[in-house]
Coordinates of C-alpha atoms and ligand atoms in Angstrom, one line a residue:
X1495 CA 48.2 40.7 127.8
X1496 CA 47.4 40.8 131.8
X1497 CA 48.9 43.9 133.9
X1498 CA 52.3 43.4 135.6
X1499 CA 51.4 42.1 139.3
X1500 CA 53.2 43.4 141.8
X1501 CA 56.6 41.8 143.1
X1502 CA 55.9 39.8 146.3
X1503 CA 57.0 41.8 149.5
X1504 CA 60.7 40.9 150.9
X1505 CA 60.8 38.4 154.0
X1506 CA 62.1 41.7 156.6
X1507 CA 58.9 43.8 155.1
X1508 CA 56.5 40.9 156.2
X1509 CA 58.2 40.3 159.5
X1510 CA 58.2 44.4 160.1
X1511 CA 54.6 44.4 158.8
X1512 CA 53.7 41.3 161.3
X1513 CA 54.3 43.2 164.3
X1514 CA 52.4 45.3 167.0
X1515 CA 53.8 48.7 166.8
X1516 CA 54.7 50.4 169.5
X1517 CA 57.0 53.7 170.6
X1518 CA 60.1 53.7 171.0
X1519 CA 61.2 55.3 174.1
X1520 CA 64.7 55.0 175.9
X1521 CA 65.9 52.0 173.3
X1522 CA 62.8 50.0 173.9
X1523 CA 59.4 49.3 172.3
X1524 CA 56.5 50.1 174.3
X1525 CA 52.5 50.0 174.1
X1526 CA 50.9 53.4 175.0
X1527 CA 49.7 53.5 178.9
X1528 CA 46.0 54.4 177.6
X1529 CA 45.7 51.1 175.3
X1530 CA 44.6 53.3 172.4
X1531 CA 45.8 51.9 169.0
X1532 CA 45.5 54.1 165.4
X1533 CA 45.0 51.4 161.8
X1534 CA 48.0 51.8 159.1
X1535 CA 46.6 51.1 155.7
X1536 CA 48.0 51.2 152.4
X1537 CA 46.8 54.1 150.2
X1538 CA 46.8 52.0 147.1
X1539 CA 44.3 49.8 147.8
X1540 CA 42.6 50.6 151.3
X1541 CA 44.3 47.2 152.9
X1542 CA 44.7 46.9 156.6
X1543 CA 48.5 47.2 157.1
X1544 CA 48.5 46.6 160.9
X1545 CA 48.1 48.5 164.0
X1546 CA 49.7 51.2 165.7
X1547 CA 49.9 52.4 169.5
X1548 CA 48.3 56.0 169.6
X1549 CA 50.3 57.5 172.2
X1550 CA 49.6 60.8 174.1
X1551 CA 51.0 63.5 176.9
X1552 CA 52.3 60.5 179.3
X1553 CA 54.5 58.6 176.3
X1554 CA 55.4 62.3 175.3
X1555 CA 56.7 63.2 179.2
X1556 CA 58.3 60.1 178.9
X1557 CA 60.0 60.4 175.6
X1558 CA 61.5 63.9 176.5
X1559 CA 62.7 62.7 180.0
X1560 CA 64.8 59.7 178.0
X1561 CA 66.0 62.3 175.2
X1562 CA 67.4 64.3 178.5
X1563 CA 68.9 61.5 180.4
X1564 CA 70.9 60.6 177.1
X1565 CA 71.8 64.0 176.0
X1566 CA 73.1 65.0 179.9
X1567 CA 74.7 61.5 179.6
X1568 CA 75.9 58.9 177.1
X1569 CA 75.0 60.9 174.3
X1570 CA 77.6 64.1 175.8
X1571 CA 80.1 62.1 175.9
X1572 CA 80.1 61.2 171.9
X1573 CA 83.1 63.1 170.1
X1574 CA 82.3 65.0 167.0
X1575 CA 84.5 62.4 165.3
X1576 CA 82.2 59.6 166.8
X1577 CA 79.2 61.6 165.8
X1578 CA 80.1 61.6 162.3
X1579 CA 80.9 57.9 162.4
X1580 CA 77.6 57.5 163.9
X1581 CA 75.6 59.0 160.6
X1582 CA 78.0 57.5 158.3
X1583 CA 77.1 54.1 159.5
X1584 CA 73.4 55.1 159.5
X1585 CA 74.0 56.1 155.5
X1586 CA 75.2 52.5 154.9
X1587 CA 72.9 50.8 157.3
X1588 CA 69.9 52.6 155.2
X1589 CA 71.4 51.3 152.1
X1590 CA 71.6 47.9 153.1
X1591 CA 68.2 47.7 154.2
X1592 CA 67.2 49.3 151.1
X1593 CA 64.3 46.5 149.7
X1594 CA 62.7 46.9 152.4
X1595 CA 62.7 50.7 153.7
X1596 CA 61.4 51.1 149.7
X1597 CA 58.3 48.7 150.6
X1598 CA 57.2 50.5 153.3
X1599 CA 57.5 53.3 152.2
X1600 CA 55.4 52.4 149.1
X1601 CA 53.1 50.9 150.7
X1602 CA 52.9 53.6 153.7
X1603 CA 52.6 56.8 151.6
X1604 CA 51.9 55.2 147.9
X1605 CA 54.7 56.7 145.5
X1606 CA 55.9 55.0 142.4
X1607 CA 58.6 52.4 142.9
X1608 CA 61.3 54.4 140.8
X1609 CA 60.6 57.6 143.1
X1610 CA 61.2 54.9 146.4
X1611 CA 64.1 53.9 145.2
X1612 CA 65.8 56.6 144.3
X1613 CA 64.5 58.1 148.1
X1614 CA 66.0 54.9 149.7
X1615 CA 68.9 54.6 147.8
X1616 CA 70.4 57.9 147.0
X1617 CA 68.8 60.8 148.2
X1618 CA 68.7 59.4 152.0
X1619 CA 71.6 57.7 152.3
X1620 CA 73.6 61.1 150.9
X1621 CA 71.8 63.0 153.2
X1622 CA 73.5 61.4 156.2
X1623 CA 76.6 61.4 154.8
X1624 CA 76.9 64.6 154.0
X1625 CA 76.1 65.6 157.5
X1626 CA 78.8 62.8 158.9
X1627 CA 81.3 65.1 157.2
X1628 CA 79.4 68.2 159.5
X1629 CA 80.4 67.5 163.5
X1630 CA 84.4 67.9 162.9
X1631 CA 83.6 71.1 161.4
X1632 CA 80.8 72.7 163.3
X1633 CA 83.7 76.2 164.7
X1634 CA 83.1 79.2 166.8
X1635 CA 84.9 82.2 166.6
X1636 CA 87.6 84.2 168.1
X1637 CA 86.2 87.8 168.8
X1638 CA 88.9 90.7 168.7
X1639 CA 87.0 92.0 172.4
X1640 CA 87.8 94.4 174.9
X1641 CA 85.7 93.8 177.5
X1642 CA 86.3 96.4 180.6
X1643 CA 88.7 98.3 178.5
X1644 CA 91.0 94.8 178.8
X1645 CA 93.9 94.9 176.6
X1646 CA 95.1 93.1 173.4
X1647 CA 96.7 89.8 175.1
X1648 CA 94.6 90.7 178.5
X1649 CA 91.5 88.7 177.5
X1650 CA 90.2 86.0 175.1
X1651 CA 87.3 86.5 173.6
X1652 CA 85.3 83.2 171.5
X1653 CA 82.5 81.3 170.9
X1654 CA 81.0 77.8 171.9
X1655 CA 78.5 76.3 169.3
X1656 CA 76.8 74.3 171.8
X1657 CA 73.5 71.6 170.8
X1658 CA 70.1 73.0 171.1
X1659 CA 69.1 70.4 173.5
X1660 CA 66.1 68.0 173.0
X1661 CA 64.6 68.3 169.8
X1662 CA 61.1 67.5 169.4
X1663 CA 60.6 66.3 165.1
X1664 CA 56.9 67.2 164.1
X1665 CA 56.7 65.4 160.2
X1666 CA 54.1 65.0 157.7
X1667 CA 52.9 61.8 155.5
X1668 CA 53.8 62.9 151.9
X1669 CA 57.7 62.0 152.2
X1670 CA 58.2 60.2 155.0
X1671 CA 61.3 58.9 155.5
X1672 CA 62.6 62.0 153.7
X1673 CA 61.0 64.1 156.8
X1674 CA 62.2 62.3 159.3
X1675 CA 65.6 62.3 158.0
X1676 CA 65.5 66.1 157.5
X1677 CA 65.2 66.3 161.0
X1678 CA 67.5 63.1 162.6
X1679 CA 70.8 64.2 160.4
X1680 CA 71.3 67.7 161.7
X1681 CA 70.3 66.8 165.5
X1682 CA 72.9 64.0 165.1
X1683 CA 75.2 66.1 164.1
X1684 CA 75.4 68.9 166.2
X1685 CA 74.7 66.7 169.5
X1686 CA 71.0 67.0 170.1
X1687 CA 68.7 64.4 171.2
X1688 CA 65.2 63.6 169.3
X1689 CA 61.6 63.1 170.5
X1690 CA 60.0 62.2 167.2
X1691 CA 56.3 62.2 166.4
X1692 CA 55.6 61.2 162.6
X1693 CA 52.6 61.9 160.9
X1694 CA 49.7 59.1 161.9
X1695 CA 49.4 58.6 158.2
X1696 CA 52.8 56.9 157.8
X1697 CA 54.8 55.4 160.5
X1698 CA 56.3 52.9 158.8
X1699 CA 59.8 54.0 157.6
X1700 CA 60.2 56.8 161.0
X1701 CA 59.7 53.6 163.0
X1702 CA 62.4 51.5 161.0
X1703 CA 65.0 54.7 160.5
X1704 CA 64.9 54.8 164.4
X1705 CA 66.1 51.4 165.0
X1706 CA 68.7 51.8 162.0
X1707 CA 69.8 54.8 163.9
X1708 CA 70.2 52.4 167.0
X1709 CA 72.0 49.3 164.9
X1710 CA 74.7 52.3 163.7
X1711 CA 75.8 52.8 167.5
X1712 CA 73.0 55.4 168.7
X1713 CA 72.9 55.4 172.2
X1714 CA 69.4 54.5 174.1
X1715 CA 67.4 57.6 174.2
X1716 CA 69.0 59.6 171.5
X1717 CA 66.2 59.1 168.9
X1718 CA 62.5 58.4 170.8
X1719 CA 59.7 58.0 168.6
X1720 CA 56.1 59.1 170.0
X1721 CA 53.3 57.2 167.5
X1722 CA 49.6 59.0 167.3
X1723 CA 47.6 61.9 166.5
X1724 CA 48.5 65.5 165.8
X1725 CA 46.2 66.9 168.2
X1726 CA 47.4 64.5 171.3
X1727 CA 50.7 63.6 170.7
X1728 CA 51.9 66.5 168.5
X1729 CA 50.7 69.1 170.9
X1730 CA 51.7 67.7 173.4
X1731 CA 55.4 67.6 171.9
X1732 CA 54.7 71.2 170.8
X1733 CA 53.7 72.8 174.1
X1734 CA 56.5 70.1 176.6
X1735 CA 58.6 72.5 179.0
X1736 CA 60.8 70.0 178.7
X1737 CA 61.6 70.5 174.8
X1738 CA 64.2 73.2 173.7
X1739 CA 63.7 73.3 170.6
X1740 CA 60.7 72.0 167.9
X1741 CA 61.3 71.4 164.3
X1742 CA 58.0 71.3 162.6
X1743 CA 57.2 70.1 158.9
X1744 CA 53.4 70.8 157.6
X1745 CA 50.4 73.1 156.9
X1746 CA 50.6 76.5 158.0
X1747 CA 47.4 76.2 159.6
X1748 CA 48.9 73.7 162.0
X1749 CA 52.8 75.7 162.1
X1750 CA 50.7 78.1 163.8
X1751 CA 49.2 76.3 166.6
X1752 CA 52.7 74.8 167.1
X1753 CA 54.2 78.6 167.6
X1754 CA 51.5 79.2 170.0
X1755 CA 52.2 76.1 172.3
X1756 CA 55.6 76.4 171.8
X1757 CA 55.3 79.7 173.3
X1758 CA 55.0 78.3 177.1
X1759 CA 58.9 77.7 177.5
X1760 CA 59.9 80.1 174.5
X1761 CA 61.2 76.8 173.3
X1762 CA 63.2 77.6 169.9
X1763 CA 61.0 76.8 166.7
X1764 CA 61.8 76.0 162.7
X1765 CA 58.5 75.6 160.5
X1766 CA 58.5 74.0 157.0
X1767 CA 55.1 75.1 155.7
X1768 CA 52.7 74.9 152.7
X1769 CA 54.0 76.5 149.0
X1770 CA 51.7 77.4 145.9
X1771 CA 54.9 77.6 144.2
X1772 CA 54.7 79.5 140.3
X1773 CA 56.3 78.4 137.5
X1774 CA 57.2 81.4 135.1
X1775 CA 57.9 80.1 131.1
X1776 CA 59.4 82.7 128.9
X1777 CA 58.9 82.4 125.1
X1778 CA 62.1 81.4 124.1
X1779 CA 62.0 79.1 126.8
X1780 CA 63.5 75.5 125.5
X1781 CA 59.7 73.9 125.0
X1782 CA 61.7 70.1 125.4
X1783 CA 62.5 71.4 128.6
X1784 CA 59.9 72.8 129.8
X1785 CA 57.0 70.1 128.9
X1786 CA 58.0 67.5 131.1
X1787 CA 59.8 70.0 133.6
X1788 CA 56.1 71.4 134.6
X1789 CA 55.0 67.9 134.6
X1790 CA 57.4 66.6 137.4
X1791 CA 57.3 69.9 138.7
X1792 CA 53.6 69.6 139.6
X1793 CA 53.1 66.1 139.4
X1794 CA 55.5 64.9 141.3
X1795 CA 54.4 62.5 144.6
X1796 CA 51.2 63.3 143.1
X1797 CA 51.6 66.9 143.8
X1798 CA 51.5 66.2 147.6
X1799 CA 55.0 68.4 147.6
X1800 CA 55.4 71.4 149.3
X1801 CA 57.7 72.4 146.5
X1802 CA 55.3 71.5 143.8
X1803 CA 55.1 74.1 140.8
X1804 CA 51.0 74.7 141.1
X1805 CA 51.1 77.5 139.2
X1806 CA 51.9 77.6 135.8
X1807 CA 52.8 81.8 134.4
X1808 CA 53.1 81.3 130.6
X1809 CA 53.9 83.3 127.5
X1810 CA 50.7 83.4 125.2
X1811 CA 52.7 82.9 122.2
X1812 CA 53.7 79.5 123.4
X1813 CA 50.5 78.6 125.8
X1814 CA 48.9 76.3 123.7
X1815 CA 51.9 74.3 122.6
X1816 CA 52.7 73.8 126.3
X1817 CA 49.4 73.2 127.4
X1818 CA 48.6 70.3 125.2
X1819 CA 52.1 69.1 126.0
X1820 CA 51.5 69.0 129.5
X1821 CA 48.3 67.4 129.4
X1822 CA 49.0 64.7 126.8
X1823 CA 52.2 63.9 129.3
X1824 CA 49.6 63.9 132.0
X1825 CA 46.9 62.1 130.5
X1826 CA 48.9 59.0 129.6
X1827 CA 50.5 58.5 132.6
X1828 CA 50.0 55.0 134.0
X1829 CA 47.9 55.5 137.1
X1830 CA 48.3 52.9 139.9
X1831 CA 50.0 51.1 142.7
X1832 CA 53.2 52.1 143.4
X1833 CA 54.5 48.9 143.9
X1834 CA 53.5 48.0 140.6
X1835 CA 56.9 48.8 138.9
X1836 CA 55.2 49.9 135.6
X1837 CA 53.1 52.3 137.5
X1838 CA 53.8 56.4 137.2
X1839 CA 51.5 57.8 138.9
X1840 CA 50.3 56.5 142.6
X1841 CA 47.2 57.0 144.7
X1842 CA 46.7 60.4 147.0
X1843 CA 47.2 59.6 150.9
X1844 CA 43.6 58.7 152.2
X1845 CA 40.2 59.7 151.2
X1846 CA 39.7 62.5 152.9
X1847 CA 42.6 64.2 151.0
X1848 CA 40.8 62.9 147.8
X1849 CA 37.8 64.7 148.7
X1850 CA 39.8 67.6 149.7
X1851 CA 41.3 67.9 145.9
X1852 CA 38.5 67.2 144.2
X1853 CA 36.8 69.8 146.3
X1854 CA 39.2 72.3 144.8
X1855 CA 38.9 71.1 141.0
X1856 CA 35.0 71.5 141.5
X1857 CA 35.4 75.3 142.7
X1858 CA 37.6 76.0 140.0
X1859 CA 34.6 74.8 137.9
X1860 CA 32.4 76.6 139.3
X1861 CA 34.4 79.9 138.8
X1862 CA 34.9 79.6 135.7
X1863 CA 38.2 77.2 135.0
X1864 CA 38.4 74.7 132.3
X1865 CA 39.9 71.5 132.7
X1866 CA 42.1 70.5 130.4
X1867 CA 42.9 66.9 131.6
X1868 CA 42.0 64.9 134.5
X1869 CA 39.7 66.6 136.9
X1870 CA 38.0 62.9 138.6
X1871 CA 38.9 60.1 140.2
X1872 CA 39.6 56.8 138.0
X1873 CA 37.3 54.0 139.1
X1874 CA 39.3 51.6 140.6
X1875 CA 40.0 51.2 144.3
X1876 CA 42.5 52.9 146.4
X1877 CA 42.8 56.8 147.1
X1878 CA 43.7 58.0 143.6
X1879 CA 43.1 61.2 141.6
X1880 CA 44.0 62.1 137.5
X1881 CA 46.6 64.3 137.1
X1882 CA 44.9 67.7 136.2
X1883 CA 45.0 71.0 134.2
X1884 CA 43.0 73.9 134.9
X1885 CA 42.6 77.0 132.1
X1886 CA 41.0 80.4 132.6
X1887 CA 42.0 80.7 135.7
X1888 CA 42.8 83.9 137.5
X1889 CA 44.7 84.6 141.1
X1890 CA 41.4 84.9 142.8
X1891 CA 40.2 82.1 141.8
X1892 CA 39.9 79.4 144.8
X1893 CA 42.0 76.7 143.4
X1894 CA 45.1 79.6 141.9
X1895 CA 44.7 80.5 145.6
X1896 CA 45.1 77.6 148.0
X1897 CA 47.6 74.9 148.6
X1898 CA 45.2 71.9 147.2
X1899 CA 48.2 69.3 147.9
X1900 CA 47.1 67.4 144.9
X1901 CA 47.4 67.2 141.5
X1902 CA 46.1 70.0 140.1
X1903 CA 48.0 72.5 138.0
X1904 CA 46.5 76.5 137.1
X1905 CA 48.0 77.8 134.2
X1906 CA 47.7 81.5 133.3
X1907 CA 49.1 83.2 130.2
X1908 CA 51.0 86.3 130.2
X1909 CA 52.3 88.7 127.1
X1910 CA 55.4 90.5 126.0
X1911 CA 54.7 93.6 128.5
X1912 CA 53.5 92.1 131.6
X1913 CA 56.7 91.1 133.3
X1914 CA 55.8 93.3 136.1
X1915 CA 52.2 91.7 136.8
X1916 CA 53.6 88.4 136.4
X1917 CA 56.5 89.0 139.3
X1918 CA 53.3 90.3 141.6
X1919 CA 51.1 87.5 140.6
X1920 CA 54.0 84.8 141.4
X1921 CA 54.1 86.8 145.1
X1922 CA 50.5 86.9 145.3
X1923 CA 49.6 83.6 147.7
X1924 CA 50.7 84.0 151.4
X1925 CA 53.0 81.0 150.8
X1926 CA 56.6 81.6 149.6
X1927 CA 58.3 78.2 149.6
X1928 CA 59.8 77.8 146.4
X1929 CA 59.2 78.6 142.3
X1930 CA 61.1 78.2 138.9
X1931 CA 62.1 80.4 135.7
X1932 CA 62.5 79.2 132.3
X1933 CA 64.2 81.1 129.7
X1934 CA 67.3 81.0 127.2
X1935 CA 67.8 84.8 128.4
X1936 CA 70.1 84.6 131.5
X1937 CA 69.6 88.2 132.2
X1938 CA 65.8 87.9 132.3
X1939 CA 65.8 84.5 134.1
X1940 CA 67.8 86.4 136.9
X1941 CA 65.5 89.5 136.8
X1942 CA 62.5 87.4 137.9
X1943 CA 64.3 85.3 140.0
X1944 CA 65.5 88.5 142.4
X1945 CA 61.8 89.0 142.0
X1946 CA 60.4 86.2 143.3
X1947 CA 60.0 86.0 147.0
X1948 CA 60.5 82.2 148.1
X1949 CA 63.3 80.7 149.9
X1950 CA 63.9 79.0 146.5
X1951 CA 64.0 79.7 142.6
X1952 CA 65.4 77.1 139.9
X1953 CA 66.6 78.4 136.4
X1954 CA 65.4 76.0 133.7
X1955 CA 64.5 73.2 136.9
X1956 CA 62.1 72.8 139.3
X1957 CA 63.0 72.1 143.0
X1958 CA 66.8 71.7 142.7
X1959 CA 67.0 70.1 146.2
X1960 CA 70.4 68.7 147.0
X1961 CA 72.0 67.8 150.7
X1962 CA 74.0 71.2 151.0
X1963 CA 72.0 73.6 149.5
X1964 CA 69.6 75.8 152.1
X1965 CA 65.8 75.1 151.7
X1966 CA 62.9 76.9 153.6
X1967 CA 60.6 78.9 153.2
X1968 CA 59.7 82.7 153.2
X1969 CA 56.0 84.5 154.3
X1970 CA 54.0 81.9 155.8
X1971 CA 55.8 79.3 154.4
X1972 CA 57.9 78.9 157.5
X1973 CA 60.9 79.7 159.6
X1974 CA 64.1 79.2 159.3
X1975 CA 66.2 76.5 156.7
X1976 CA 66.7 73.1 156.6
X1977 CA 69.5 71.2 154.5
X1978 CA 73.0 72.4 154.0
X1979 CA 75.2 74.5 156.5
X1980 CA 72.8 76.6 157.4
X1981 CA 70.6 73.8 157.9
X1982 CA 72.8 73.1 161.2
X1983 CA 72.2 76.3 162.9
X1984 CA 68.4 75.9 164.4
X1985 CA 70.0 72.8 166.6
X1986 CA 72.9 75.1 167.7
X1987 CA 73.3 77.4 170.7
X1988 CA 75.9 80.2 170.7
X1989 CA 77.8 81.0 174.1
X1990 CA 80.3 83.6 174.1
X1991 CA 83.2 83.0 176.5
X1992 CA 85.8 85.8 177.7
X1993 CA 88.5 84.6 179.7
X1994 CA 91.1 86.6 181.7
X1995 CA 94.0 86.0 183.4
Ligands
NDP2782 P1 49.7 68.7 159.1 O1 50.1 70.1 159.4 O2 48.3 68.3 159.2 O3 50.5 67.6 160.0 C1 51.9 67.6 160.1 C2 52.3 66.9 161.3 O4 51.8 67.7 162.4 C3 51.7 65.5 161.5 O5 52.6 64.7 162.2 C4 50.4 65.8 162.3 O6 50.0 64.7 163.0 C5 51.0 66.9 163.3 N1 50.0 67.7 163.9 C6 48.7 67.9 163.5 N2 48.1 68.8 164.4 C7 49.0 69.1 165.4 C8 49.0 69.9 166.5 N3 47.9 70.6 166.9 N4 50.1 70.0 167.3 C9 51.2 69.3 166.9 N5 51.3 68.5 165.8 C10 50.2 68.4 165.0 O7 50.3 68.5 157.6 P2 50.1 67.2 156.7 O8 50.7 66.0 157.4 O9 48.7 67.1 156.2 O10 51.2 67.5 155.6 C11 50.9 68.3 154.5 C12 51.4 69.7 154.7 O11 52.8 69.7 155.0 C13 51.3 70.6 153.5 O12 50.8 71.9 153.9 C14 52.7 70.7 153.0 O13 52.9 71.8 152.2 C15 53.5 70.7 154.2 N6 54.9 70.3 153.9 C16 55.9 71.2 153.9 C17 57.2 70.9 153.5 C18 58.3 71.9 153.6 O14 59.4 71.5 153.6 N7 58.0 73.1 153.6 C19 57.5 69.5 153.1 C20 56.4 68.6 153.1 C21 55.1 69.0 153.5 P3 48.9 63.7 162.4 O15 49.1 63.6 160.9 O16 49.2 62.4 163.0 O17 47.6 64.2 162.8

């Protein structure tokens, strides 16, 4: 029997794919001034996907200028109501163009076609409408003040939640319409215009959420999008006097430099950073559960996810069970393109980031780790990598300590009186992003989950992300939250008003 071929692309993915991509600055397409172009490939199979404009400081200066004019003018003069009309219609217009923002996204970034369209077709298009339902209710306060000994009935006292200004959007390549999104709904909402640079990796789906953004009734210069390298266009976002306020998804390494040129103007700054998030599995833990839990939880987007569960804590009594369960789960996955529908498992970005993982799974070799499963690359082309488990490993250990953004899981066992040590060793990276408990005890799952320091802990899940619940990270896993409520406050100023009469 021959493998399943992939379905041929949709007619508006070969016309997108057929053009010469530009910025998008003030409404309008446009080349960079310098001429300099980047290659998009697809990670699946090394093809040339088309060419890019690489833009730099002057398409930057005249991104931010355009996300000024429209948020001093047209973009001011939107109601809250007409805001949340705006995203609504964005939520439907994603939806409708659902075939083809799955493509590219497939064939920008490489995940599995079940994982696309569930991006594409529920997550995304819930995202923005739960922050439609956001600009009619974004309050202030009424303050009971007395400012100069005034008097009850002298002086009001309240708040203005006022837009942060222009935003510029920093995003990386393993989620990328997901990024960008993160970053688009919450500016939209609370009034903000965008300057935003995606990762050089994966334009595709930034480029086409922008124009969606501009079919739903998005005024010109609203959402600008900057096309090119990190360390041109990025920091030259980063460090703009122009910019109020950066939102910043990526290494740590990088969130860094950001804070440093963001520092020139004191410009306001979120950063969603790296993770080496632990996953801690009691022995009376539901083993059903649990199996393929850890398996999404680390394998998921081929463990490019901040969120994923690297590190596995485990009770002795059951390590064995669960690490053959895991592996045989991991070794049978069907490895290949993600537009191959049949496929479970898709190729890593590029193959520097193969070489990168790899370079991990051969220290943990060398220290002393056994691998389980996986631990190569298949033969075949494109940027892939098996899904692997590591034994024997302890927290010093190279791999147990790094973000490898791959997948590569470190499992560790633990016994009836280490509780403690295991609650230290789940704190013992710098990173603090997110983690999961598993246990039929409530009281113990609750226990370690006040123990764990991330912005995030799941009882019997991994990753419970959801539109309005707060996600971020804690130690150097960044600053400040995205999603929910709170994920509204980073784009909003507060201005306390008295008035007298
Ligand atoms: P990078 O930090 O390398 O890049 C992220 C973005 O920053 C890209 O657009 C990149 O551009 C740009 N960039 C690079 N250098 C600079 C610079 N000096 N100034 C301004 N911008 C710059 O991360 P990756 O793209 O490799 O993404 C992987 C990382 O992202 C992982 O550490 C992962 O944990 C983290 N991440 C965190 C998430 C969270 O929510 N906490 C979610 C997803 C990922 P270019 O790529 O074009 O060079």
């Amino acid at each position: 029997m021959s493998a399943p071929q992939a379905p041929a692309l949709c007619r508006a993915t070969v016309d997108f794919l057929a053009r010469k991509h530009g910025h998008f600055i003030g409404g309008k397409w446009l080349p960079s001034a310098s001429g300099e172009t980047f290659r998009i490939f697809d990670p699946a199979t090394g093809a040339d996907l088309g060419e890019c404009a690489a833009g730099d400081a002057t398409e930057i200066d005249a991104a931010v200028r355009a996300a000024r004019a429209a948020f001093e003018g047209p973009w001011s003069t939107f109601t809250a109501a007409k805001r949340g009309a705006v995203l609504w219609k964005i939520s439907e217009l994603v939806q409708q163009n659902f075939q083809q923002l799955c493509e590219l996204e497939i064939l920008d970034n490489g995940l599995p076609t079940p994982l696309a369209q569930y991006v594409c077709g529920m997550f995304v298009p819930e995202f923005f409408r739960y922050y439609a339902g956001w600009p009619t209710k974004i309050e202030g306060a009424t303050i009971p003040a007395s400012p100069q000994g005034k008097l009850p009935g002298e002086a009001l006292s309240f708040t203005l939640r006022e837009p942060a200004g222009v935003v510029g959007a920093i995003t990386p390549w393993n989620s990328p319409l997901p990024m960008v999104m993160l970053k688009i709904a919450p500016a939209l909402a609370t009034g903000c215009t965008v300057v935003l640079k995606p990762a050089e990796l994966t334009p595709l789906t930034a480029m086409r959420l922008v124009e969606i953004c501009q079919e739903a009734g998005v005024p010109d210069g609203v959402i600008n999008l900057v096309n090119g390298y990190g360390a041109k266009a990025g920091a030259a976002l980063a460090a703009h006097p122009g910019v109020d306020k950066i939102a910043f998804t990526g290494s740590t390494a990088v969130g860094k430099q950001i804070v440093q040129a963001a520092a020139g103007n004191l410009k306001k700054v979120t950063l969603e950073l790296g993770g080496k998030s632990p996953v801690v599995v009691f022995d009376d833990a539901d083993l059903e559960q649990v199996i393929p839990g850890a398996v999404r939880a680390c394998f998921f987007l081929q463990g490019q996810n901040c969120m994923a569960g690297t590190r596995l804590f485990v009770h002795e009594k059951i390590h064995d069970k669960v690490v053959a369960g895991i592996a045989a789960i991991a070794s049978a996955m069907k490895i290949g393109p993600g537009l191959d529908p049949s496929s479970e498992f898709g190729p890593l970005i590029s193959g520097p980031q193969r070489e990168r993982v790899s370079g991990f799974v051969e220290a943990g070799r060398k220290e002393g780790a056994e691998i389980v499963c996986g631990g190569k690359a298949p033969s075949r082309p494109g940027y892939f990598y098996e899904p692997t488990v590591m034994t024997r490993v302890s927290n010093e250990m190279t791999p147990v300590r790094n973000e490898i953004f791959g997948p590569v899981l470190c499992v560790q066992a633990f016994g009836d009186d280490d509780f403690e040590r295991v609650a230290r060793d789940a704190n013992s990276t710098v990173y603090g992003l997110s983690g999961s408990v598993w246990t039929r005890d409530i009281g113990k799952a609750m226990k370690m989950v006040r123990r764990i320091d991330s912005g995030q802990v799941s009882v019997n899940m991994h990753a419970a992300i959801d539109p309005s619940m707060p996600f971020g990270g804690n130690k150097q896993s960044g600053w400040g939250r995205e999603f929910g409520r709170e994920g509204l406050e980073p784009y909003l100023k507060t201005k306390g008003v008295t008035v007298t009469w």
